[in-house]
Amino acid sequence: MAFHRYDVVVVGAGGAGLSAALELAGEATVAVITKLYPTRSHTGAAQGGVAASLGNVEEDHWEWHLYDTIKGGDYLVDQDAAEILVKDAIDAVVGLEHMGLPFSRTPEGKIAQRRFGGHTRNFGEGPVMRACYSADRTGHMILTTLYQNSVKNKVTFFDEYHLLDLIFTEDGTCSGVVAYELKTGELHVIHAKAVILATGGAGRVFKITSNAMASTGDGMGVAFRNGVPLMDLEFMQFHPTGLARLGILVSEAARGEGGIVRNSTGEAFAARYAPTMKDLAPRDMMSRFIHQEIKEGRGIDGKDYVLLDLTHLSSETIAEKLPDISDFARVYLGVEPTEEGIPIQPTAHFTMGGIPTNNDGQVIRDGEGTVVPGLYAAGECACVSIHGANRLGTNSLLELLVFGRRAGKQVMRDLDSLEFATLPKSPETASVERIDALRGRTSGHRAPEIRAKMQESMTENLSVSREEAGIVETLGVIQQLKRDYSDVTVDDKGSVYNIDLMEALELEHMLNIAEVMCQGALDRQESRGAHYRADFAKRDDVNWLRHTMAYKQGQGLSMAYKPVTITRFEPKERTY
Ligand SMILES: Cc1cc2nc3c(=O)[nH]c(=O)nc-3n(C[C@H](O)[C@H](O)[C@H](O)COP(=O)(O)OP(=O)(O)OC[C@H]3O[C@@H](n4cnc5c(N)ncnc54)[C@H](O)[C@@H]3O)c2cc1C
């Protein structure tokens, strides 16, 4: 076993982890551990844009952006946090430009902006151009820019190291991590004064998803196993336009540039449901409209998908502004988007909930905001909560920049009072036992089979529309799969690039996350944002204007609640 010591360990090299690391670089010793090569992080797959009310193309104001974020999140957003997000947005985007990010440009050379779902002018009057972009490769450009700057600023990277556990001292201070080196199978203890989790989302819990293979919720799972609650996990975003059956994302930028979704009669049906915003209604709504059309038999050929029509856009617009996603349609479905509609259906996309933090990235353990010393989280694995019950497109890349930096700044402030605590004796023991058990068993359940059953059942019953019987069924499936997991075994017993082992470790987290999602969805007897209960179709502010906090309790769960912070906008009916 190898031992290292850094002031700060950041787990995850996506936009959130790198933003935090960059904030600390040069001021403290920083190690970033990442199970993927950094530029393979899911941030690199983000297509459409990053929001900021620059007003480069049309008049815009942060107050409008704030209102849209809160209304888009169906009023479950903590409004103080959202205000920080939208105000800091401008600085964050300009900061990226100064780091060298090649944004697409307006004819006068300003950062170009385009429309995106739920982003409006003057508190809901119609769509506004707020998304800054680099063609449809915005995330790729952000990730490579942040990575280059991290290398330049001498951040130390541990590439292809898998987080196994957090180390806590007796008084509950987080003081390091245990990691597994994929190349060799060696274990590493990294002793630190502060640990920042930035491990991304958990879309892989579902069968049909836009998320990368690596989006398995590891940071959430490890924190949860160590007694940290998970917040609002019943809110999973389903993006309306995934390639049919594959789930690969066709960015909202396609509709931002004028694309229209049509049913089997050719009708542009979104206008019927959302007369002002039409196809740019927020994602939870667009996904429900599609679900409804399909349910009423207006899917294409009676099947479970509809068409995204780009044929009226010029071939220059498609080639210049949507090059990658039009290629996805060609390559994966054999569809030529300049000539025919692209078959699409909702796909599991974004984990609104996660590890609860305050506005400075400090992880909190309860509804009173009690801080877990030494532990921080940022990005999709965290829940601040700025997305509430439904995230607006382009607000996530923004979150990585704004709250990644804030977490870094807070660690910087805390470093004066934090020390290298005395570690418990053999902090790696539990991880060694876990791995030995997986590798040592000669018979037992196989991880890929358990995973497939989980994903199947989650997509079946926890998707765009949910109701009690289905949720109860899936909760039962997950609980059985957790029992099956207790004797899970891996075929590869080796130590060099043992992906089999890594996937079995990820599965433990996904099963726990799936269970929390089910329990939260079952308990929440209302419809809010992405959580739509067919049997409780109305929002219920009297009983449910509150965040869910789920705790691990033995083999089961206990649920508690946390109030929503409302500063400027009182909840009202949500129409578009
Ligand atoms: C296809 C797609 C398109 C999107 N488009 C947009 C968009 O246009 N605009 C927008 O705002 N948002 C978009 N999003 C959402 C946004 O991209 C993500 O929410 C965001 O990139 C997440 O960033 P992150 O830094 O939190 O995590 P990620 O970028 O997912 O990175 C996670 C990091 O954690 C590491 N990690 C995970 N587990 C472990 C472990 N056990 N041990 C060590 N390291 C670990 C990984 O190696 C990786 O480096 C999109 C998402 C998808 C899937």
XYZ file of C-alpha atoms and ligand atoms in Angstrom:
629
model
C 0.000 0.000 0.000
C 1.230 3.494 -0.858
C 0.837 6.562 1.323
C 0.640 10.213 0.205
C -0.032 13.536 1.856
C -1.575 16.634 0.240
C -3.331 19.623 1.783
C -6.359 18.948 -0.383
C -7.639 15.938 -2.325
C -10.180 16.605 -5.046
C -12.019 13.500 -6.236
C -13.096 13.999 -9.845
C -11.591 15.829 -12.800
C -14.755 17.106 -14.478
C -15.640 20.783 -14.598
C -16.434 20.949 -10.874
C -13.279 19.206 -9.645
C -10.988 21.180 -11.928
C -12.622 24.510 -11.033
C -12.053 23.760 -7.351
C -8.485 22.550 -7.920
C -7.603 25.641 -9.953
C -8.812 27.870 -7.152
C -6.358 26.163 -4.777
C -3.424 25.635 -7.134
C -0.320 27.513 -6.046
C -1.813 28.226 -2.596
C -1.904 24.667 -1.258
C -0.716 21.218 -2.350
C -3.558 19.721 -4.372
C -4.068 16.205 -5.706
C -6.894 15.354 -8.103
C -7.791 11.687 -8.234
C -9.956 10.522 -11.113
C -11.112 7.115 -12.257
C -11.017 8.339 -15.872
C -8.347 10.170 -17.766
C -9.397 13.779 -16.902
C -10.577 14.848 -20.338
C -12.844 11.788 -20.541
C -15.012 13.143 -17.705
C -18.676 13.542 -18.599
C -18.363 17.327 -18.632
C -16.660 16.824 -21.999
C -19.911 15.420 -23.415
C -21.899 18.584 -22.644
C -23.062 20.094 -25.873
C -25.392 23.041 -25.754
C -23.993 25.833 -23.620
C -23.418 27.606 -20.343
C -25.875 30.242 -19.101
C -24.972 33.853 -18.267
C -27.085 36.978 -18.668
C -24.375 38.765 -20.682
C -26.971 40.397 -22.909
C -24.631 40.128 -25.901
C -27.387 39.377 -28.393
C -30.563 40.485 -26.619
C -31.327 42.459 -23.489
C -30.938 40.289 -20.398
C -30.609 40.636 -16.583
C -29.558 38.352 -13.778
C -32.955 38.902 -12.117
C -34.633 37.315 -15.155
C -32.184 34.404 -15.012
C -32.904 34.032 -11.290
C -36.660 33.958 -11.822
C -36.322 31.368 -14.602
C -34.082 29.149 -12.470
C -36.504 29.219 -9.535
C -39.647 28.728 -11.616
C -37.865 26.111 -13.744
C -37.024 24.226 -10.539
C -40.716 24.277 -9.555
C -39.936 26.400 -6.471
C -37.856 23.753 -4.729
C -34.759 25.844 -5.477
C -32.943 27.446 -2.525
C -33.229 31.008 -3.739
C -30.182 32.429 -1.941
C -27.990 29.844 -3.698
C -29.602 30.507 -7.073
C -28.945 34.219 -6.665
C -25.241 33.507 -6.205
C -25.315 31.298 -9.313
C -26.849 33.832 -11.668
C -24.869 36.819 -10.367
C -21.526 34.980 -10.541
C -22.365 33.603 -13.990
C -21.062 36.604 -15.849
C -17.713 36.565 -14.106
C -17.418 32.784 -14.570
C -17.954 32.948 -18.327
C -15.614 35.893 -18.755
C -13.073 33.956 -16.671
C -13.252 31.058 -19.124
C -12.723 33.423 -22.011
C -9.620 34.792 -20.284
C -8.324 31.246 -19.844
C -8.525 30.885 -23.612
C -11.813 29.093 -24.215
C -12.817 29.417 -27.884
C -16.465 30.489 -27.687
C -18.571 30.820 -30.834
C -18.866 34.511 -31.753
C -21.401 37.103 -32.865
C -20.535 38.982 -36.087
C -19.053 41.805 -33.925
C -16.830 39.305 -32.114
C -18.681 39.054 -28.809
C -19.409 35.680 -27.138
C -22.396 34.282 -29.069
C -25.568 33.306 -27.197
C -28.587 31.206 -28.075
C -31.969 30.174 -26.736
C -32.480 27.284 -24.326
C -35.447 25.695 -22.583
C -37.053 27.681 -19.786
C -34.791 30.738 -20.171
C -37.032 33.763 -20.710
C -37.039 37.491 -21.231
C -38.688 39.792 -18.712
C -40.010 37.155 -16.292
C -41.633 34.784 -18.749
C -42.560 36.838 -21.812
C -40.780 34.538 -24.285
C -37.407 32.897 -24.996
C -34.167 34.816 -24.516
C -30.654 34.199 -25.867
C -28.653 33.388 -22.734
C -26.625 30.234 -23.481
C -22.967 30.916 -24.342
C -21.572 28.134 -26.518
C -18.812 26.648 -28.622
C -20.805 25.061 -31.469
C -22.274 21.942 -29.821
C -19.034 21.089 -28.013
C -19.231 23.523 -25.112
C -18.422 20.989 -22.402
C -15.454 19.646 -24.334
C -14.032 23.143 -24.641
C -14.626 23.917 -20.959
C -13.039 20.669 -19.830
C -9.938 20.970 -21.998
C -9.494 24.642 -21.046
C -9.719 23.869 -17.326
C -7.431 20.848 -17.694
C -4.758 22.778 -19.572
C -4.831 25.469 -16.918
C -4.627 22.882 -14.129
C -1.546 21.324 -15.710
C -0.040 24.771 -16.200
C -0.659 25.543 -12.519
C 0.976 22.301 -11.374
C -2.022 20.464 -9.961
C -0.999 16.836 -9.336
C -3.180 14.262 -11.096
C -3.718 10.650 -10.087
C -5.306 9.408 -13.307
C -7.250 6.136 -13.267
C -7.456 5.954 -9.491
C -10.800 4.823 -8.145
C -12.101 6.295 -4.871
C -12.925 3.431 -2.501
C -13.566 5.205 0.770
C -13.354 8.397 2.784
C -11.275 8.413 5.942
C -12.808 9.962 9.048
C -11.145 10.624 12.385
C -12.942 9.709 15.600
C -14.429 13.191 15.939
C -15.957 12.906 12.456
C -13.486 15.041 10.492
C -12.811 13.880 6.951
C -9.062 13.539 6.600
C -8.328 11.676 3.427
C -9.313 8.980 0.974
C -8.524 5.400 0.098
C -8.104 4.831 -3.630
C -7.429 1.896 -5.942
C -4.952 2.256 -8.773
C -6.501 0.647 -11.821
C -3.256 -0.012 -13.636
C -1.698 -2.057 -10.850
C -4.413 -2.906 -8.356
C -2.411 -1.184 -5.634
C -4.184 0.622 -2.778
C -3.297 4.206 -1.889
C -4.072 6.158 1.257
C -4.042 9.895 0.645
C -3.942 11.874 3.856
C -5.414 15.387 3.519
C -6.753 18.319 5.486
C -9.744 18.617 3.176
C -11.496 16.398 0.626
C -13.667 17.786 -2.175
C -16.029 15.334 -3.868
C -16.746 16.187 -7.517
C -17.659 12.777 -8.902
C -20.612 13.696 -11.133
C -24.099 12.233 -11.544
C -25.770 8.835 -11.356
C -27.655 8.509 -14.658
C -26.368 4.967 -15.125
C -28.900 3.771 -12.572
C -31.292 3.848 -15.555
C -31.254 1.707 -18.698
C -31.935 4.550 -21.131
C -29.634 7.456 -20.295
C -27.522 10.156 -21.889
C -24.871 9.681 -19.216
C -21.409 8.196 -19.707
C -20.598 4.713 -18.426
C -18.742 6.336 -15.528
C -21.745 8.304 -14.180
C -22.414 5.799 -11.424
C -22.762 8.123 -8.438
C -19.634 6.887 -6.620
C -19.067 10.016 -4.538
C -22.692 10.022 -3.410
C -22.465 6.308 -2.617
C -19.247 6.569 -0.598
C -20.534 9.585 1.355
C -23.848 7.825 2.033
C -22.086 4.705 3.275
C -20.236 6.966 5.714
C -23.392 8.466 7.221
C -23.833 11.548 5.009
C -27.455 11.973 3.845
C -28.494 12.192 0.197
C -30.835 15.029 -0.682
C -33.730 15.208 -3.179
C -32.714 12.137 -5.176
C -36.307 11.524 -6.291
C -35.740 14.386 -8.725
C -34.082 12.856 -11.777
C -34.204 14.847 -14.974
C -35.389 13.136 -18.158
C -34.162 15.040 -21.156
C -36.885 15.108 -23.823
C -34.643 14.468 -26.809
C -32.553 11.332 -26.487
C -32.004 9.268 -29.638
C -34.801 6.675 -29.582
C -33.904 3.524 -27.629
C -30.236 4.560 -27.308
C -30.680 7.549 -25.001
C -27.731 9.394 -26.580
C -28.382 13.088 -26.173
C -29.525 15.482 -28.866
C -28.902 18.803 -27.156
C -31.668 21.300 -26.444
C -29.527 23.577 -28.610
C -31.276 21.862 -31.534
C -34.554 23.405 -30.367
C -32.728 26.577 -29.328
C -31.707 26.943 -32.970
C -35.309 26.399 -34.097
C -35.859 22.615 -34.093
C -39.447 21.416 -33.523
C -40.772 18.191 -32.021
C -43.605 16.538 -34.014
C -45.987 13.627 -33.398
C -47.296 11.023 -35.858
C -49.740 13.529 -37.415
C -46.884 15.971 -38.030
C -48.263 18.347 -35.389
C -45.828 20.623 -33.523
C -47.645 19.645 -30.342
C -45.607 21.582 -27.737
C -47.485 24.763 -28.730
C -50.719 23.129 -27.547
C -49.312 22.586 -24.031
C -47.008 25.629 -23.678
C -48.302 28.424 -25.930
C -45.580 30.971 -25.033
C -42.401 28.866 -24.871
C -43.590 26.033 -27.177
C -40.646 23.661 -27.827
C -38.539 25.629 -25.356
C -40.705 24.763 -22.357
C -38.508 23.342 -19.555
C -37.372 19.743 -19.821
C -39.692 18.220 -17.239
C -42.656 19.605 -19.158
C -41.399 18.747 -22.657
C -40.743 15.178 -21.508
C -44.267 14.956 -20.101
C -45.788 16.347 -23.295
C -43.974 13.661 -25.297
C -45.036 10.997 -22.806
C -48.647 12.152 -23.134
C -48.582 12.158 -26.952
C -47.211 8.640 -26.989
C -49.748 7.508 -24.386
C -52.578 8.881 -26.535
C -51.305 6.931 -29.542
C -49.585 9.727 -31.432
C -46.091 8.249 -31.267
C -44.571 7.574 -34.692
C -46.255 4.444 -36.154
C -47.928 4.014 -32.759
C -44.518 3.383 -31.179
C -42.869 5.035 -28.155
C -41.029 7.855 -29.866
C -41.672 11.146 -31.729
C -39.582 13.158 -34.210
C -37.251 16.107 -33.758
C -37.558 18.075 -36.977
C -34.569 20.166 -38.120
C -35.339 19.994 -41.846
C -36.446 23.649 -42.011
C -33.049 24.840 -40.665
C -30.437 25.783 -43.222
C -27.709 23.234 -43.808
C -25.193 25.936 -42.747
C -26.882 26.297 -39.331
C -26.811 22.539 -38.858
C -23.191 22.255 -39.981
C -21.904 25.228 -37.993
C -23.969 25.160 -34.839
C -25.032 21.525 -34.459
C -22.272 19.489 -36.123
C -21.827 16.722 -33.552
C -25.457 16.013 -32.801
C -26.397 15.862 -36.474
C -23.600 13.314 -36.879
C -25.006 11.287 -33.964
C -28.302 10.981 -35.892
C -26.440 9.864 -39.020
C -24.094 7.442 -37.298
C -26.364 5.840 -34.717
C -29.755 5.900 -36.448
C -28.858 6.273 -40.126
C -31.058 9.385 -40.279
C -30.098 12.452 -42.350
C -31.301 15.379 -40.189
C -31.337 17.870 -43.062
C -33.922 15.673 -44.805
C -35.930 13.791 -42.170
C -37.023 13.922 -38.523
C -34.785 12.386 -35.849
C -36.545 9.700 -33.733
C -36.339 10.820 -30.098
C -37.697 9.897 -26.673
C -36.939 11.073 -23.103
C -33.656 9.839 -21.603
C -32.386 9.889 -17.988
C -30.065 12.855 -17.937
C -29.299 14.783 -14.775
C -29.288 14.025 -11.045
C -30.794 17.124 -9.417
C -30.262 15.729 -5.932
C -27.028 14.624 -4.300
C -24.724 15.307 -1.378
C -26.212 18.271 0.539
C -23.943 21.300 0.815
C -24.241 24.885 1.930
C -23.518 27.754 -0.478
C -19.759 27.370 0.073
C -19.530 23.711 -0.834
C -19.290 22.448 2.751
C -21.111 19.137 3.122
C -23.928 19.308 5.673
C -25.390 16.413 7.580
C -28.840 17.671 8.593
C -31.650 20.146 8.048
C -29.971 22.638 10.400
C -26.935 22.858 8.160
C -24.416 21.201 10.511
C -21.130 20.991 8.602
C -19.120 17.762 8.204
C -15.606 19.080 8.927
C -13.064 18.534 6.155
C -15.619 17.362 3.565
C -16.805 19.437 0.579
C -18.738 18.653 -2.590
C -19.432 20.442 -5.868
C -20.959 19.804 -9.281
C -23.525 17.205 -10.196
C -22.750 14.979 -7.191
C -23.716 17.851 -4.868
C -27.105 19.387 -4.080
C -26.846 23.067 -3.145
C -29.859 23.292 -4.244
C -29.953 25.548 -7.288
C -31.844 23.189 -9.595
C -34.661 22.314 -7.210
C -37.038 19.855 -8.822
C -35.914 20.472 -12.403
C -32.678 21.925 -13.754
C -32.705 24.377 -16.628
C -30.376 23.480 -19.478
C -26.996 25.310 -19.339
C -27.269 25.898 -15.581
C -25.192 22.824 -14.791
C -21.982 23.799 -16.561
C -22.485 27.103 -14.799
C -22.855 25.360 -11.443
C -19.513 23.580 -11.953
C -17.731 26.870 -12.466
C -19.455 28.894 -9.762
C -19.785 26.328 -6.989
C -16.558 24.483 -7.868
C -14.730 27.755 -7.320
C -16.678 28.544 -4.164
C -15.800 25.144 -2.695
C -12.132 25.827 -3.497
C -12.314 29.268 -1.875
C -13.956 27.869 1.259
C -11.280 25.173 1.580
C -8.674 27.920 1.269
C -10.296 29.802 4.153
C -10.593 26.612 6.228
C -7.039 25.411 5.656
C -5.767 27.748 8.396
C -7.822 25.960 11.020
C -7.681 22.420 9.568
C -4.743 20.159 10.353
C -3.397 16.827 9.231
C -5.403 14.865 11.780
C -4.075 11.629 13.230
C -5.472 8.924 10.991
C -7.174 5.856 12.402
C -4.951 2.771 12.416
C -5.104 1.008 9.011
C -7.752 3.233 7.390
C -7.676 0.946 4.351
C -8.912 -2.171 6.187
C -12.572 -1.958 5.153
C -11.576 -1.396 1.510
C -9.167 -4.337 1.535
C -11.892 -6.565 2.951
C -14.401 -5.367 0.365
C -12.064 -6.096 -2.526
C -10.849 -9.412 -1.124
C -14.452 -10.545 -0.713
C -15.342 -9.648 -4.308
C -12.237 -11.289 -5.740
C -12.172 -14.202 -3.320
C -15.622 -15.688 -3.955
C -15.696 -18.531 -6.451
C -19.470 -18.515 -6.904
C -22.276 -16.034 -6.408
C -24.295 -13.439 -8.283
C -22.796 -11.621 -11.260
C -22.668 -7.819 -11.181
C -23.715 -7.238 -14.837
C -26.915 -9.234 -14.277
C -27.821 -7.324 -11.126
C -27.073 -4.042 -12.870
C -29.222 -4.886 -15.889
C -32.200 -5.807 -13.677
C -31.833 -2.573 -11.699
C -31.601 -0.425 -14.840
C -34.536 -2.192 -16.486
C -36.824 -1.740 -13.501
C -35.798 1.884 -12.852
C -36.473 2.861 -16.476
C -39.763 0.963 -16.385
C -41.201 2.506 -13.216
C -39.201 5.597 -12.175
C -39.164 7.509 -15.460
C -41.139 10.535 -16.642
C -44.374 9.344 -15.014
C -44.498 7.349 -11.775
C -47.235 5.880 -9.623
C -47.392 3.960 -6.369
C -47.730 0.394 -7.662
C -44.770 0.743 -10.030
C -42.524 2.412 -7.482
C -43.333 -0.238 -4.863
C -42.534 -2.945 -7.391
C -39.147 -1.412 -8.254
C -38.301 -0.757 -4.608
C -38.886 -4.487 -3.995
C -36.669 -5.371 -6.975
C -33.863 -3.122 -5.708
C -34.063 -4.528 -2.181
C -33.819 -8.065 -3.567
C -30.887 -7.038 -5.774
C -29.144 -5.595 -2.714
C -29.466 -9.012 -1.063
C -28.124 -10.637 -4.238
C -25.232 -8.205 -4.186
C -24.124 -9.506 -0.780
C -22.548 -12.549 -2.466
C -21.561 -10.889 -5.746
C -18.407 -12.183 -7.396
C -16.136 -11.087 -10.231
C -14.726 -13.250 -13.023
C -11.462 -11.336 -13.314
C -9.341 -12.109 -10.252
C -6.338 -10.156 -11.514
C -4.910 -6.809 -10.490
C -4.130 -5.125 -13.830
C -6.988 -2.964 -15.205
C -9.621 -5.049 -13.465
C -12.697 -3.312 -14.893
C -14.860 -6.193 -13.733
C -13.943 -5.368 -10.149
C -14.438 -1.641 -10.640
C -17.914 -2.181 -12.060
C -18.850 -4.388 -9.132
C -17.736 -1.615 -6.754
C -19.769 0.971 -8.672
C -22.823 -1.261 -8.510
C -22.962 -1.027 -4.709
C -23.359 2.751 -5.014
C -25.953 2.527 -7.761
C -28.108 0.101 -5.773
C -28.079 2.408 -2.752
C -28.877 5.425 -4.920
C -31.693 3.573 -6.695
C -33.205 2.637 -3.352
C -33.086 6.254 -2.146
C -34.657 7.412 -5.427
C -37.494 4.899 -5.038
C -38.176 5.676 -1.381
C -38.128 9.428 -2.021
C -40.456 9.027 -5.006
C -42.817 6.810 -3.031
C -43.019 9.145 -0.056
C -43.433 12.335 -2.072
C -47.160 12.239 -2.767
C -47.243 15.201 -5.121
C -45.992 16.199 -8.575
C -43.205 18.744 -8.705
C -40.742 19.340 -11.538
C -39.254 16.115 -12.814
C -41.053 14.047 -10.170
C -44.474 13.442 -11.723
C -46.819 11.142 -9.822
C -49.728 10.109 -12.041
C -51.661 9.313 -8.823
C -50.900 12.724 -7.227
C -50.847 14.985 -10.255
C -50.814 18.332 -8.398
C -48.023 20.142 -6.597
C -48.663 20.246 -2.841
C -46.882 23.200 -1.265
C -48.577 22.695 2.094
C -46.996 19.299 2.697
C -44.127 19.020 0.237
C -42.414 22.359 -0.203
C -39.358 20.795 1.478
C -36.201 18.921 0.617
C -35.832 15.205 1.273
C -32.810 13.979 3.248
C -32.268 10.196 3.129
C -29.942 8.480 5.606
C -28.542 4.994 5.591
C -29.854 3.109 8.604
C -28.530 -0.447 8.882
C -29.596 -2.148 5.679
C -32.508 0.277 5.257
C -33.214 4.009 5.128
C -34.530 6.758 7.317
C -36.002 9.912 5.837
C -35.918 13.473 7.152
C -36.655 16.903 5.638
C -35.065 20.304 5.217
C -36.853 23.610 4.603
C -36.599 25.419 1.249
C -35.034 28.904 1.338
C -37.375 31.423 -0.278
C -36.126 34.994 -0.621
C -37.717 36.730 -3.621
C -40.234 34.610 -5.486
C -43.193 32.984 -3.733
C -44.364 29.730 -5.333
C -47.089 30.139 -7.912
C -48.592 28.136 -10.715
C -46.104 27.236 -13.403
C -47.220 27.962 -16.959
C -45.120 28.616 -20.054
C -24.622 14.338 -22.859
C -24.711 15.470 -21.880
C -24.816 16.774 -22.325
C -24.891 17.829 -21.413
N -24.984 19.113 -21.882
C -24.991 20.137 -20.996
C -25.003 21.487 -21.443
O -24.959 21.778 -22.633
N -25.039 22.470 -20.518
C -25.053 22.208 -19.178
O -25.081 23.137 -18.378
N -25.031 20.926 -18.724
C -24.989 19.898 -19.598
N -24.953 18.607 -19.126
C -24.802 18.372 -17.692
C -23.359 18.615 -17.279
O -22.499 18.331 -18.326
C -22.963 17.744 -16.075
O -23.880 17.914 -15.054
C -21.592 18.148 -15.575
O -20.653 18.123 -16.619
C -21.089 17.295 -14.427
O -19.793 17.725 -14.120
P -19.030 17.239 -12.821
O -17.736 17.956 -12.783
O -19.929 17.347 -11.660
O -18.801 15.686 -13.082
P -18.244 14.884 -14.359
O -17.856 15.745 -15.477
O -19.221 13.791 -14.596
O -16.900 14.272 -13.802
C -16.880 13.308 -12.765
C -15.443 13.049 -12.406
O -15.408 12.234 -11.249
C -14.516 11.179 -11.439
N -14.986 10.045 -10.629
C -16.232 9.532 -10.534
N -16.241 8.490 -9.691
C -14.981 8.344 -9.234
C -14.348 7.432 -8.359
N -14.995 6.418 -7.759
N -13.013 7.575 -8.130
C -12.302 8.573 -8.741
N -12.856 9.447 -9.578
C -14.183 9.338 -9.823
C -14.521 10.899 -12.920
O -13.324 10.275 -13.320
C -14.656 12.318 -13.482
O -13.394 12.901 -13.599
C -24.876 17.552 -20.030
C -24.766 16.248 -19.580
C -24.709 15.208 -20.491
C -24.637 13.804 -19.948
